[in-house]
Tab-separated table of C-alpha atoms and ligand atoms in Angstrom:
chain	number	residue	atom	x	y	z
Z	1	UNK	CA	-13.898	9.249	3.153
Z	2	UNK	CA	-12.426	10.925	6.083
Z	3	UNK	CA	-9.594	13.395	4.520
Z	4	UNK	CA	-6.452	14.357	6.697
Z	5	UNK	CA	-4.396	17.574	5.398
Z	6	UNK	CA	-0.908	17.107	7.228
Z	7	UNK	CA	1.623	19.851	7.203
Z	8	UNK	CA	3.758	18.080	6.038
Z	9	UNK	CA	5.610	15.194	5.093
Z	10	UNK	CA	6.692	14.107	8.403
Z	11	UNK	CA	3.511	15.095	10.189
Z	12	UNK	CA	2.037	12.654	7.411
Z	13	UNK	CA	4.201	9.990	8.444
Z	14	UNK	CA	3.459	10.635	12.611
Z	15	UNK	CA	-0.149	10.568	11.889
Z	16	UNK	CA	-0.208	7.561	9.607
Z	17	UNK	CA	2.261	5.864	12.513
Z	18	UNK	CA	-0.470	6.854	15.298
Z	19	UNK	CA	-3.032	4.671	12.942
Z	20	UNK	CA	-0.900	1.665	12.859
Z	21	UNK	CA	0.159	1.377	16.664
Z	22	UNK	CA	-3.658	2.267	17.647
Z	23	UNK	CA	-4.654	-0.888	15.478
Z	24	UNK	CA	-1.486	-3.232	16.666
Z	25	UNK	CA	-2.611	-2.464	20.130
Z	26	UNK	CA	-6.326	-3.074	20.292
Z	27	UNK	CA	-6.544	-6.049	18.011
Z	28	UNK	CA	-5.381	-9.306	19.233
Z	29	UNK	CA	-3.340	-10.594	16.388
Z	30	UNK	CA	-3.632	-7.416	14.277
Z	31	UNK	CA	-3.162	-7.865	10.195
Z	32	UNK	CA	-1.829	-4.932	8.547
Z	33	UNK	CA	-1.968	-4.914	4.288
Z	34	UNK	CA	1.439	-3.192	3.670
Z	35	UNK	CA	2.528	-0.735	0.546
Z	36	UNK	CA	6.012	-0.322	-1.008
Z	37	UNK	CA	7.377	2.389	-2.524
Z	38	UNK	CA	8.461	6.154	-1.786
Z	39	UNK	CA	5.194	7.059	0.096
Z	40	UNK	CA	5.186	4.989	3.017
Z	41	UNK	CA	8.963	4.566	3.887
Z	42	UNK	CA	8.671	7.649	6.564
Z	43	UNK	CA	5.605	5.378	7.953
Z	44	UNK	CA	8.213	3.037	8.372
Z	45	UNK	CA	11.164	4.781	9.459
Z	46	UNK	CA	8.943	5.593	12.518
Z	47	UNK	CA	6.942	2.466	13.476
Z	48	UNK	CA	10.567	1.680	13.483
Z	49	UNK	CA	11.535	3.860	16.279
Z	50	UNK	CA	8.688	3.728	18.329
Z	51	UNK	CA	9.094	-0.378	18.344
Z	52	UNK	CA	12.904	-0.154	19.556
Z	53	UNK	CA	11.672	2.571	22.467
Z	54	UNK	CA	9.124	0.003	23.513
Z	55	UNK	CA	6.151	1.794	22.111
Z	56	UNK	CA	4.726	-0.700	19.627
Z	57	UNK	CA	5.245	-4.545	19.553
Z	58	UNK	CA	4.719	-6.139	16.464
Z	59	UNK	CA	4.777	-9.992	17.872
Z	60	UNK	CA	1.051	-11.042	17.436
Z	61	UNK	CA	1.244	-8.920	13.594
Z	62	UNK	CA	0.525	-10.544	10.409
Z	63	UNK	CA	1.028	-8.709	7.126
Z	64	UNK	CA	0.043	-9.006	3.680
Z	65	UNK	CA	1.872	-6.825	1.292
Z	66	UNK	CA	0.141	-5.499	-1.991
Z	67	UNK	CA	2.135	-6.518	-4.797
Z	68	UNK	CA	5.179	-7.949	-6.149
Z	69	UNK	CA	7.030	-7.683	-10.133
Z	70	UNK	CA	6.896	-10.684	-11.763
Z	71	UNK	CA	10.086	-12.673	-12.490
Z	72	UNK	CA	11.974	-10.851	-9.753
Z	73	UNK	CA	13.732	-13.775	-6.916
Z	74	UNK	CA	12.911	-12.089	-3.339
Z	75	UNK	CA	16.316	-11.214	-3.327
Z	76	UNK	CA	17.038	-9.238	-6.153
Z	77	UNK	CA	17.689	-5.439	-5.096
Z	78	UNK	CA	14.702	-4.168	-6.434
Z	79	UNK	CA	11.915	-6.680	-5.319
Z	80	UNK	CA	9.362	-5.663	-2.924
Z	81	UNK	CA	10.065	-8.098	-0.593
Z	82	UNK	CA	13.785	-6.681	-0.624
Z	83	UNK	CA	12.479	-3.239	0.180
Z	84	UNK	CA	10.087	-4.423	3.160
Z	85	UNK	CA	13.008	-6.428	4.465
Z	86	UNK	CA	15.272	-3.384	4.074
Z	87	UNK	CA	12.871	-0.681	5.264
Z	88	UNK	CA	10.937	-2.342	7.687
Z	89	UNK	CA	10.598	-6.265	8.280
Z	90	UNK	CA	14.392	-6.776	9.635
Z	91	UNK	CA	13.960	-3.810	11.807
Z	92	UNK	CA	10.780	-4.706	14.034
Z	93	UNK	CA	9.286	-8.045	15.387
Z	94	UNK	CA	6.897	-9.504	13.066
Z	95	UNK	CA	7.342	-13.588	12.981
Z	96	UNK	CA	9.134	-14.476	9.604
Z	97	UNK	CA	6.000	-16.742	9.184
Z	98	UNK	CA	3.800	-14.233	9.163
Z	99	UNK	CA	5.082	-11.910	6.040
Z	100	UNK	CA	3.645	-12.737	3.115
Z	101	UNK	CA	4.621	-11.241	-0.288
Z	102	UNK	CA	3.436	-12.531	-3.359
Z	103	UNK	CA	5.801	-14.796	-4.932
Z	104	UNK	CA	6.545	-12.929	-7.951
Z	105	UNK	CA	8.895	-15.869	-9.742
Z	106	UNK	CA	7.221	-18.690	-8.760
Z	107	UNK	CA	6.895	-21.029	-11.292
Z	108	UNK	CA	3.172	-21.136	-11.418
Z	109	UNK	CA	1.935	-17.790	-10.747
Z	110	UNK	CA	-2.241	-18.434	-11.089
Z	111	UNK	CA	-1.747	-21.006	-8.210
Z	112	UNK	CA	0.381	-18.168	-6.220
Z	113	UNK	CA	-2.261	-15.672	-6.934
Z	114	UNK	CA	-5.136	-18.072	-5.809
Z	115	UNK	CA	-3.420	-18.886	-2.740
Z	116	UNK	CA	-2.300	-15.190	-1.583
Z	117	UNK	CA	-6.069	-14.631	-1.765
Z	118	UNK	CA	-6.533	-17.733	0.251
Z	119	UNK	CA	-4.344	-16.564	2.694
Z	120	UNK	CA	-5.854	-13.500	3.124
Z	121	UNK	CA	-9.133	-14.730	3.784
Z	122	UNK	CA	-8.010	-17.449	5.841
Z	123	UNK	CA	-6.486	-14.373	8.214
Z	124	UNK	CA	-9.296	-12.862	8.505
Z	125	UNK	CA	-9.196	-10.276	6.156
Z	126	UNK	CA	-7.062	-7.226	6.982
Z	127	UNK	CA	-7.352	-5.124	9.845
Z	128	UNK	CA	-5.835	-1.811	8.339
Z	129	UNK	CA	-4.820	-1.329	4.619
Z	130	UNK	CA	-2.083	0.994	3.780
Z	131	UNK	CA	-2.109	2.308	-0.101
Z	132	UNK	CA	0.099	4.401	-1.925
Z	133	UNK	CA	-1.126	5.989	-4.632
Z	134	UNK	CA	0.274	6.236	-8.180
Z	135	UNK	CA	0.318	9.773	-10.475
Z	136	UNK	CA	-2.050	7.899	-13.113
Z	137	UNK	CA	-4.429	6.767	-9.854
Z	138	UNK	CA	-3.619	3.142	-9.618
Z	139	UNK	CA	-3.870	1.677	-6.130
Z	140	UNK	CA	-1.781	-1.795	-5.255
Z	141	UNK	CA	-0.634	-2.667	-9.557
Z	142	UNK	CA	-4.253	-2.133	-10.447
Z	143	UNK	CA	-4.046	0.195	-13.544
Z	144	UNK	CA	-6.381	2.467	-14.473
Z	145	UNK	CA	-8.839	0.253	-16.589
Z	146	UNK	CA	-8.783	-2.359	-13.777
Z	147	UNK	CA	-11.627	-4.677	-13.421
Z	148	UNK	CA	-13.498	-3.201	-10.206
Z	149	UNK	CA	-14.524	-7.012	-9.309
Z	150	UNK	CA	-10.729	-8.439	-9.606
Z	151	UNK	CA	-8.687	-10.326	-7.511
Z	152	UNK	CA	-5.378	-10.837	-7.170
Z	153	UNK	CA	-3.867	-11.713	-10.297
Z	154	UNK	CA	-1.022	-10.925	-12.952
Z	155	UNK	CA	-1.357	-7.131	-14.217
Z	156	UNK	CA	0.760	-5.701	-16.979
Z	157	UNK	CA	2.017	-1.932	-15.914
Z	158	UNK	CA	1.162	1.129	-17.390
Z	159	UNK	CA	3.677	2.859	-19.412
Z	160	UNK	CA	3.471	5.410	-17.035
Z	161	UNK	CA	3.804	3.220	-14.323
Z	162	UNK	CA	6.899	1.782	-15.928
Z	163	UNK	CA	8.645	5.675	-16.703
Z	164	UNK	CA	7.837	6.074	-12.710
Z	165	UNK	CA	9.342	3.136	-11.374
Z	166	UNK	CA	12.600	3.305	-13.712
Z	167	UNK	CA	14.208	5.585	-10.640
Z	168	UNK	CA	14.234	2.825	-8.599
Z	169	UNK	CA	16.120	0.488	-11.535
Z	170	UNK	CA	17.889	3.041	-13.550
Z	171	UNK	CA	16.625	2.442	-16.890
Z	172	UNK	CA	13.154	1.712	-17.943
Z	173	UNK	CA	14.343	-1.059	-20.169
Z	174	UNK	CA	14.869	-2.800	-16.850
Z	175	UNK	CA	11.232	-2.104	-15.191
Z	176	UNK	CA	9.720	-5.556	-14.797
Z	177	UNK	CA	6.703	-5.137	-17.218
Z	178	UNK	CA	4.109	-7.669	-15.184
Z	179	UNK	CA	3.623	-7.740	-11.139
Z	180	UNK	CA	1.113	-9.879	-9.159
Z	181	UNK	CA	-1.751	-7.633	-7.408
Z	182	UNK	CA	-4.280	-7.663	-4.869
Z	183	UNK	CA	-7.072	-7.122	-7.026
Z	184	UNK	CA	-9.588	-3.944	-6.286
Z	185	UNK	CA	-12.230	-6.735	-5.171
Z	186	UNK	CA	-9.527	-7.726	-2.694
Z	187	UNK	CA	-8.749	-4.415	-1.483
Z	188	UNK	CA	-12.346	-3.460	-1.059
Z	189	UNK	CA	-13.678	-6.190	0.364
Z	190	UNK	CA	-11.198	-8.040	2.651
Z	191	UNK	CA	-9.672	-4.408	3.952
Z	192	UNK	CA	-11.672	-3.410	7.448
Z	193	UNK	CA	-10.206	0.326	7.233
Z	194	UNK	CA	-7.962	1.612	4.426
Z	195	UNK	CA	-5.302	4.436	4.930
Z	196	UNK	CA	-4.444	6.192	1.691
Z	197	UNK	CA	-1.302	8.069	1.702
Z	198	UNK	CA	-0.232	10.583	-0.899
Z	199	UNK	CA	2.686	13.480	-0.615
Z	200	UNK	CA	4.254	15.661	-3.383
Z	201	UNK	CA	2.828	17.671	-6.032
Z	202	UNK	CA	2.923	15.094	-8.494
Z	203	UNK	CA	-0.131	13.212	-6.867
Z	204	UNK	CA	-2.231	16.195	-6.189
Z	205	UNK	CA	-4.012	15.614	-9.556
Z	206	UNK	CA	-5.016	12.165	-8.518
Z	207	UNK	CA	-5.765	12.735	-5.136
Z	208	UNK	CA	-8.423	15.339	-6.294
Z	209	UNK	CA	-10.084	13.537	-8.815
Z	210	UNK	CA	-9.904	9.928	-6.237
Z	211	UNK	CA	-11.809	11.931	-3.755
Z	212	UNK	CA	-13.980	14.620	-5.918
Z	213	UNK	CA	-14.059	12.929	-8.933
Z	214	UNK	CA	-16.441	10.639	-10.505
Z	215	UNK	CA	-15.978	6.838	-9.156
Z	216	UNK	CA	-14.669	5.372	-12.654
Z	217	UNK	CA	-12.461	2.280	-13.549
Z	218	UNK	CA	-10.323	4.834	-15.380
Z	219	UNK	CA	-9.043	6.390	-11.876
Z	220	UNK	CA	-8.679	3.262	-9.511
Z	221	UNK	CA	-8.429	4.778	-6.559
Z	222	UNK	CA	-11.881	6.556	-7.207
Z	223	UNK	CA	-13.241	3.326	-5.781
Z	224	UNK	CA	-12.590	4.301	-2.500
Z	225	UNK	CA	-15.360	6.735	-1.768
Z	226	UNK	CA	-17.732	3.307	-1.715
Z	227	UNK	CA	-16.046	2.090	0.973
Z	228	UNK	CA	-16.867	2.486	4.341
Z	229	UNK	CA	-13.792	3.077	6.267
Z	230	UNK	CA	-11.310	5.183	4.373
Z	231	UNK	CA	-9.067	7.933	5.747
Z	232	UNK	CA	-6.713	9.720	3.652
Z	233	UNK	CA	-3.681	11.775	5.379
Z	234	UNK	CA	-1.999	13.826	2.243
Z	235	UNK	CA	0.962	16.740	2.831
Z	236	UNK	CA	-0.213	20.158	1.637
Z	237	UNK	CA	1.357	19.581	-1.910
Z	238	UNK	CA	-0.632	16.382	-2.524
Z	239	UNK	CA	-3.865	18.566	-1.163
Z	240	UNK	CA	-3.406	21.149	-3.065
Z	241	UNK	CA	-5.763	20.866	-5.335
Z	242	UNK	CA	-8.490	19.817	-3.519
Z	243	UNK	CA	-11.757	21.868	-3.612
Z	244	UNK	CA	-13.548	21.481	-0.969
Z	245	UNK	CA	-10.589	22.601	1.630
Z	246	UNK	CA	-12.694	23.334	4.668
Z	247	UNK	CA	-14.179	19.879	4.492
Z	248	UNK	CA	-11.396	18.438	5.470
Z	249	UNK	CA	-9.375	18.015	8.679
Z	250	UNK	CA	-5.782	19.811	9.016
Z	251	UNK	CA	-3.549	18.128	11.303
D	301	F6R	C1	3.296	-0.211	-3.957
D	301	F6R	C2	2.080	0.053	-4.686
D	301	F6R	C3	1.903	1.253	-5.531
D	301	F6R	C4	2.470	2.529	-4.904
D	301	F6R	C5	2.283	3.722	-5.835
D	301	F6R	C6	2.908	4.969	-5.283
D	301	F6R	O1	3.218	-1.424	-3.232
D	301	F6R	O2	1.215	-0.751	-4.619
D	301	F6R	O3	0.535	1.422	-5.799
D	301	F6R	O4	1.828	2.757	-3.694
D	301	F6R	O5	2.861	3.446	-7.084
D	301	F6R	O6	4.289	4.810	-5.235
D	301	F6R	P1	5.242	5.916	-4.561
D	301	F6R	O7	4.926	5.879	-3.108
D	301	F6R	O8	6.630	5.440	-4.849
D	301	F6R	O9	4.900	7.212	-5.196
């Protein structure tokens, strides 16, 4: 697990972007795993940019996003595939038919969740994974508890997952309480290199015991250190509590 120490948030974001354009450039028909949430949206803001000066061209990209709530219509204002089309897909040049989301209200979700796997592995697996991570250490919807060997699948939330995510709908009654998941198994075996990215205080608990702790169902993310490409670019606040400091790269 190679461990990046940014100064901060936006240095986070420039580093992270660097990653992405270095993979969309030297793979043919690159396929990038995507993350939603708070975490990545500076990612986005500036792959952004860089395509409208010409830097990066997203043509050739697939994607495969991690998750979706169940029983949310990709239009309604908090869906995931809203907030890709909103921070990011509407903004670059990735071919509509090669986003895929899971379908979180289709009518038969086991059949969605078979097929998104499908999909994947029909790509090719993914070139570069971006992950968020949450407070409690899930990565993707995969709670901690997760089956290690899952796929993607129907997973209920955490409670804590569901007080965290009420910001984004404005009461927690409103918090969907299922979402469709790349499993862990997915993650760790269809994902070529995986880019964790953490910021804020409020992760550094996680982000110390994913990388220092013991690998355990009970942190997801802890899963990580037994894979063989992982690099994971944190701000200061989300390193702080990280032991072994001069281990670890500053950028
Ligand atoms: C989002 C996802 C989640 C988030 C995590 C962190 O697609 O899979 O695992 O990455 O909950 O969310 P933020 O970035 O909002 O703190």
């Amino acid at each position: 697990m190679n461990i990046i120490i940014a100064d901060h948030y936006d240095n986070l974001c420039e580093v992270s972007a660097d990653i992405v354009k270095k993979c969309v450039r030297t793979q043919e028909s690159a396929v990038l795993g995507l993350a939603t949430g708070s975490t990545p949206i500076g990612l986005y803001k500036k792959l952004i940019l860089d395509y409208q000066s010409g830097d990066v061209d997203f043509s050739n990209v697939t994607t495969f996003n991690l998750d979706e709530y169940v029983g949310l219509s990709r239009s309604h204002p908090e869906s995931y595939n809203k907030f890709m089309n909103d921070h990011f897909f509407q903004h670059v040049n990735i071919h509509p038919d090669n986003i895929h989301i899971p379908q979180g209200d289709h009518p038969k979700l086991e059949a969605e969740c078979k097929q998104y796997e499908d999909l994947i592995r029909y790509a090719g697996g993914i070139d570069l994974q971006i992950l968020g991570i949450g407070s409690n250490g899930h990565i993707g919807f995969n709670e901690p508890g997760s089956d290690p060997e899952a796929r993607t699948r129907v997973v209920r939330l955490s409670e804590s997952t569901i007080e965290a995510n009420a910001r984004f709908f404005g009461d927690t009654a409103l918090v969907p309480r299922l979402a469709i998941s790349m499993g862990i198994k997915t993650i760790m075996e269809f994902s070529k290199h995986i880019v964790l990215l953490a910021n804020g205080e409020e992760k550094a608990d996680a982000i110390q015991q994913m990388a220092e702790g013991p690998v355990t169902p009970d942190m997801p993310a802890s899963i990580l250190q037994t894979h063989h490409n992982v690099t994971v670019i944190v701000d200061k606040k989300a390193g702080q509590k990280l032991k072994n400091q001069s281990l670890y790269r500053t950028s």
